[in-house]
């Protein structure tokens, strides 16, 4: 069964550094999402992406964050200048419609 | 903005016991409702979903959920749990026409053999 994959599984970075988290969607999926879960807290929506543009974003998704599909397959989340509070599990999700979302295994980001 | 409440944070059951996990949401319009499960060391998987129609929906692995519109609830049930059901369960909603899932805080289910 096809699955969403994410790399790396764990990323450790220094505060102020830029990180790029990568997601490979299921092949026929057109809708892409990023969520995050800070330890001990709820899973929170960050952004949705469709037809090469952001379709919806949350208050968390400020100028520090950006998303793109650089090569038509990978879907990336860039965090420009990481802060301690960005430490979290980041989940990519993809779907064929705007309703059902299939999640990847997540990338654990640790900012030191 | 919508919100989702899961009242049970940690549930411990013996095998063959019945399960009911509560989920309530707050939102004034129509919503699509979901239950996701996360087994230890695995990613979030869709257990079942409700968009419209019969308010009693059946999912994988013998799970079912009932949407009660008047109570803004979408409780998850299973008549007889197994040790393999040990996992974290998340209720989530999307207002119709939107893209962002809003999750509850999750319920950790531990099934003892």
Tab-separated table of C-alpha atoms in Angstrom:
chain	number	residue	atom	x	y	z
A	1	UNK	CA	0.000	0.000	0.000
A	2	UNK	CA	1.478	3.389	-0.962
A	3	UNK	CA	2.538	5.594	1.920
A	4	UNK	CA	3.623	9.147	2.529
A	5	UNK	CA	7.314	9.248	3.420
A	6	UNK	CA	9.260	11.944	5.243
A	7	UNK	CA	12.953	12.708	5.608
A	8	UNK	CA	14.825	13.022	7.816
A	9	UNK	CA	13.215	11.115	10.650
A	10	UNK	CA	15.104	13.249	13.170
A	11	UNK	CA	16.758	16.628	12.638
A	12	UNK	CA	18.854	18.397	15.236
A	13	UNK	CA	19.769	22.009	14.566
A	14	UNK	CA	21.111	25.076	16.300
A	15	UNK	CA	18.836	28.003	17.027
A	16	UNK	CA	18.861	30.465	14.139
A	17	UNK	CA	19.685	27.871	11.499
A	18	UNK	CA	17.494	27.043	8.541
A	19	UNK	CA	16.000	23.588	8.159
A	20	UNK	CA	14.177	21.909	5.301
A	21	UNK	CA	11.850	19.034	5.992
A	22	UNK	CA	10.946	16.819	3.068
A	23	UNK	CA	7.881	14.810	2.206
A	24	UNK	CA	7.204	12.456	-0.679
A	25	UNK	CA	3.449	12.296	-1.292
A	26	UNK	CA	1.505	9.298	-2.530
A	27	UNK	CA	1.846	9.513	-6.297
A	28	UNK	CA	-1.635	10.611	-7.422
A	29	UNK	CA	-2.250	12.967	-4.518
A	30	UNK	CA	-2.775	16.646	-5.265
A	31	UNK	CA	-3.411	18.112	-1.825
A	32	UNK	CA	-0.546	18.565	0.611
A	33	UNK	CA	-0.440	19.605	4.248
A	34	UNK	CA	1.944	20.208	7.107
A	35	UNK	CA	1.044	19.760	10.753
A	36	UNK	CA	3.141	19.862	13.889
A	37	UNK	CA	2.875	18.442	17.373
A	38	UNK	CA	4.843	20.005	20.185
A	39	UNK	CA	5.574	17.439	22.888
A	40	UNK	CA	2.552	16.990	25.118
A	41	UNK	CA	0.312	19.174	22.978
A	42	UNK	CA	-2.250	18.696	20.230
A	43	UNK	CA	-1.482	18.127	16.587
A	44	UNK	CA	-1.772	21.582	14.981
A	45	UNK	CA	-2.416	22.529	11.366
A	46	UNK	CA	0.221	24.667	9.689
A	47	UNK	CA	-0.577	24.913	5.989
A	48	UNK	CA	-2.329	23.325	3.038
A	49	UNK	CA	-1.039	23.458	-0.539
A	50	UNK	CA	-2.854	22.763	-3.776
A	51	UNK	CA	-2.162	23.587	-7.403
A	52	UNK	CA	1.225	25.045	-6.498
A	53	UNK	CA	-0.064	27.545	-4.034
A	54	UNK	CA	-1.024	27.822	-0.402
A	55	UNK	CA	-4.766	27.284	-0.015
A	56	UNK	CA	-5.002	27.755	3.730
A	57	UNK	CA	-2.616	28.521	6.578
A	58	UNK	CA	-2.788	28.926	10.317
A	59	UNK	CA	-1.551	31.731	12.530
A	60	UNK	CA	1.482	29.603	13.332
A	61	UNK	CA	2.564	29.679	9.693
A	62	UNK	CA	4.243	33.083	9.685
A	63	UNK	CA	7.036	34.520	7.521
A	64	UNK	CA	9.509	32.153	9.133
A	65	UNK	CA	7.884	29.247	7.276
A	66	UNK	CA	7.555	28.451	3.588
A	67	UNK	CA	6.480	25.487	1.494
A	68	UNK	CA	7.127	24.413	-2.058
A	69	UNK	CA	7.205	21.512	-4.461
A	70	UNK	CA	10.642	22.097	-5.966
A	71	UNK	CA	10.637	19.218	-8.415
A	72	UNK	CA	6.985	18.270	-8.758
A	73	UNK	CA	7.332	15.311	-6.430
A	74	UNK	CA	8.811	16.337	-3.093
A	75	UNK	CA	6.875	18.697	-0.857
A	76	UNK	CA	9.069	20.687	1.499
A	77	UNK	CA	8.655	22.798	4.600
A	78	UNK	CA	11.381	25.348	5.214
A	79	UNK	CA	11.879	27.014	8.565
A	80	UNK	CA	14.139	29.990	7.989
A	81	UNK	CA	15.541	30.849	11.386
A	82	UNK	CA	14.681	28.193	13.892
A	83	UNK	CA	13.697	28.999	17.449
A	84	UNK	CA	13.663	26.777	20.500
A	85	UNK	CA	9.874	26.690	20.375
A	86	UNK	CA	9.971	25.182	16.879
A	87	UNK	CA	11.051	21.884	18.432
A	88	UNK	CA	8.233	19.501	17.565
A	89	UNK	CA	7.182	16.561	15.472
A	90	UNK	CA	6.306	17.739	11.962
A	91	UNK	CA	3.828	15.660	9.991
A	92	UNK	CA	3.221	15.816	6.278
A	93	UNK	CA	-0.172	14.692	4.971
A	94	UNK	CA	-1.446	14.292	1.427
A	95	UNK	CA	-4.755	13.522	-0.231
A	96	UNK	CA	-6.590	13.116	-3.529
A	97	UNK	CA	-9.396	15.390	-2.434
A	98	UNK	CA	-9.664	18.153	0.081
A	99	UNK	CA	-11.157	15.889	2.693
A	100	UNK	CA	-9.274	12.708	3.484
A	101	UNK	CA	-5.652	13.120	4.527
A	102	UNK	CA	-2.969	10.448	4.719
A	103	UNK	CA	-0.153	11.120	7.137
A	104	UNK	CA	3.549	10.432	6.975
A	105	UNK	CA	5.614	9.143	9.905
A	106	UNK	CA	6.829	12.585	10.904
A	107	UNK	CA	10.145	14.360	11.362
A	108	UNK	CA	11.251	15.097	14.887
A	109	UNK	CA	12.885	18.536	14.919
A	110	UNK	CA	15.063	19.406	17.889
A	111	UNK	CA	16.324	22.986	18.133
A	112	UNK	CA	19.206	23.523	20.551
B	1	UNK	CA	-12.739	28.825	15.449
B	2	UNK	CA	-13.594	25.196	15.911
B	3	UNK	CA	-12.252	23.055	18.750
B	4	UNK	CA	-12.281	19.371	19.640
B	5	UNK	CA	-12.391	17.878	23.126
B	6	UNK	CA	-11.455	14.364	24.062
B	7	UNK	CA	-12.322	13.848	27.688
B	8	UNK	CA	-10.444	10.625	28.328
B	9	UNK	CA	-6.700	11.132	28.264
B	10	UNK	CA	-5.669	7.636	29.311
B	11	UNK	CA	-7.861	4.554	29.298
B	12	UNK	CA	-6.805	1.135	30.548
B	13	UNK	CA	-8.930	-1.883	29.646
B	14	UNK	CA	-8.633	-5.619	29.782
B	15	UNK	CA	-8.944	-7.630	26.590
B	16	UNK	CA	-12.556	-8.287	25.546
B	17	UNK	CA	-13.814	-5.215	27.390
B	18	UNK	CA	-15.967	-2.741	25.498
B	19	UNK	CA	-14.576	0.627	24.531
B	20	UNK	CA	-16.128	4.040	24.164
B	21	UNK	CA	-13.988	7.136	23.659
B	22	UNK	CA	-15.681	10.489	23.829
B	23	UNK	CA	-15.235	13.301	21.323
B	24	UNK	CA	-17.064	16.608	21.294
B	25	UNK	CA	-16.517	19.486	18.944
B	26	UNK	CA	-17.581	23.064	18.840
B	27	UNK	CA	-18.414	24.645	15.517
B	28	UNK	CA	-21.546	26.327	14.267
B	29	UNK	CA	-21.633	24.901	10.745
B	30	UNK	CA	-21.370	21.511	9.079
B	31	UNK	CA	-18.272	19.455	9.634
B	32	UNK	CA	-16.586	16.311	8.462
B	33	UNK	CA	-15.466	14.098	11.328
B	34	UNK	CA	-12.597	11.664	11.664
B	35	UNK	CA	-10.949	9.267	14.047
B	36	UNK	CA	-7.258	8.605	13.557
B	37	UNK	CA	-5.168	5.997	15.356
B	38	UNK	CA	-1.447	6.008	16.037
B	39	UNK	CA	0.014	2.653	17.001
B	40	UNK	CA	3.325	2.699	18.904
B	41	UNK	CA	6.115	3.762	16.575
B	42	UNK	CA	3.800	4.249	13.609
B	43	UNK	CA	2.195	7.171	11.824
B	44	UNK	CA	-1.346	8.456	12.096
B	45	UNK	CA	-3.796	6.218	10.254
B	46	UNK	CA	-7.405	6.901	9.403
B	47	UNK	CA	-9.735	4.689	11.411
B	48	UNK	CA	-13.047	6.001	10.128
B	49	UNK	CA	-14.744	9.136	8.832
B	50	UNK	CA	-18.160	10.749	8.660
B	51	UNK	CA	-19.148	13.182	5.930
B	52	UNK	CA	-22.922	12.760	5.657
B	53	UNK	CA	-25.705	10.173	5.663
B	54	UNK	CA	-26.020	7.373	8.230
B	55	UNK	CA	-24.669	8.801	11.506
B	56	UNK	CA	-23.362	5.383	12.510
B	57	UNK	CA	-20.169	4.752	10.607
B	58	UNK	CA	-18.044	1.657	10.585
B	59	UNK	CA	-14.307	1.706	10.235
B	60	UNK	CA	-11.444	-0.697	10.131
B	61	UNK	CA	-10.677	-3.325	12.776
B	62	UNK	CA	-14.211	-3.458	14.162
B	63	UNK	CA	-14.393	0.175	15.232
B	64	UNK	CA	-17.480	2.290	14.764
B	65	UNK	CA	-18.509	5.819	15.654
B	66	UNK	CA	-21.800	7.602	16.017
B	67	UNK	CA	-22.369	11.210	15.067
B	68	UNK	CA	-24.965	12.875	17.279
B	69	UNK	CA	-25.505	16.305	15.813
B	70	UNK	CA	-27.547	17.633	18.727
B	71	UNK	CA	-24.730	16.798	21.127
B	72	UNK	CA	-21.872	17.803	18.801
B	73	UNK	CA	-20.401	14.406	19.539
B	74	UNK	CA	-18.639	11.703	17.566
B	75	UNK	CA	-17.835	8.923	20.006
B	76	UNK	CA	-15.728	5.947	19.042
B	77	UNK	CA	-16.773	2.453	20.067
B	78	UNK	CA	-15.602	-1.114	19.864
B	79	UNK	CA	-17.504	-3.980	21.470
B	80	UNK	CA	-14.457	-6.062	22.389
B	81	UNK	CA	-10.920	-4.679	22.428
B	82	UNK	CA	-7.764	-6.628	21.766
B	83	UNK	CA	-4.230	-6.139	23.018
B	84	UNK	CA	-3.320	-4.971	19.489
B	85	UNK	CA	-5.677	-1.994	19.903
B	86	UNK	CA	-3.175	-0.404	22.276
B	87	UNK	CA	-2.543	2.965	20.636
B	88	UNK	CA	-3.340	6.648	20.776
B	89	UNK	CA	-6.661	7.701	19.289
B	90	UNK	CA	-7.336	11.156	17.887
B	91	UNK	CA	-10.644	12.716	16.994
B	92	UNK	CA	-10.502	15.433	14.328
B	93	UNK	CA	-12.871	17.710	12.449
B	94	UNK	CA	-12.835	19.816	9.297
B	95	UNK	CA	-15.536	22.371	8.594
B	96	UNK	CA	-17.091	21.547	5.245
B	97	UNK	CA	-15.147	23.229	2.446
B	98	UNK	CA	-12.035	23.877	4.547
B	99	UNK	CA	-8.684	22.119	4.521
B	100	UNK	CA	-7.355	22.241	8.072
B	101	UNK	CA	-7.947	19.314	10.392
B	102	UNK	CA	-8.483	20.341	13.998
B	103	UNK	CA	-7.413	17.576	16.346
B	104	UNK	CA	-8.362	16.686	19.865
B	105	UNK	CA	-5.645	16.066	22.413
B	106	UNK	CA	-5.782	12.309	21.940
B	107	UNK	CA	-6.665	9.362	24.163
B	108	UNK	CA	-4.026	6.824	25.026
B	109	UNK	CA	-5.611	3.372	25.159
B	110	UNK	CA	-3.784	0.604	26.929
B	111	UNK	CA	-5.228	-2.888	26.610
B	112	UNK	CA	-3.948	-5.406	29.084
B	113	UNK	CA	-3.851	-9.074	28.065
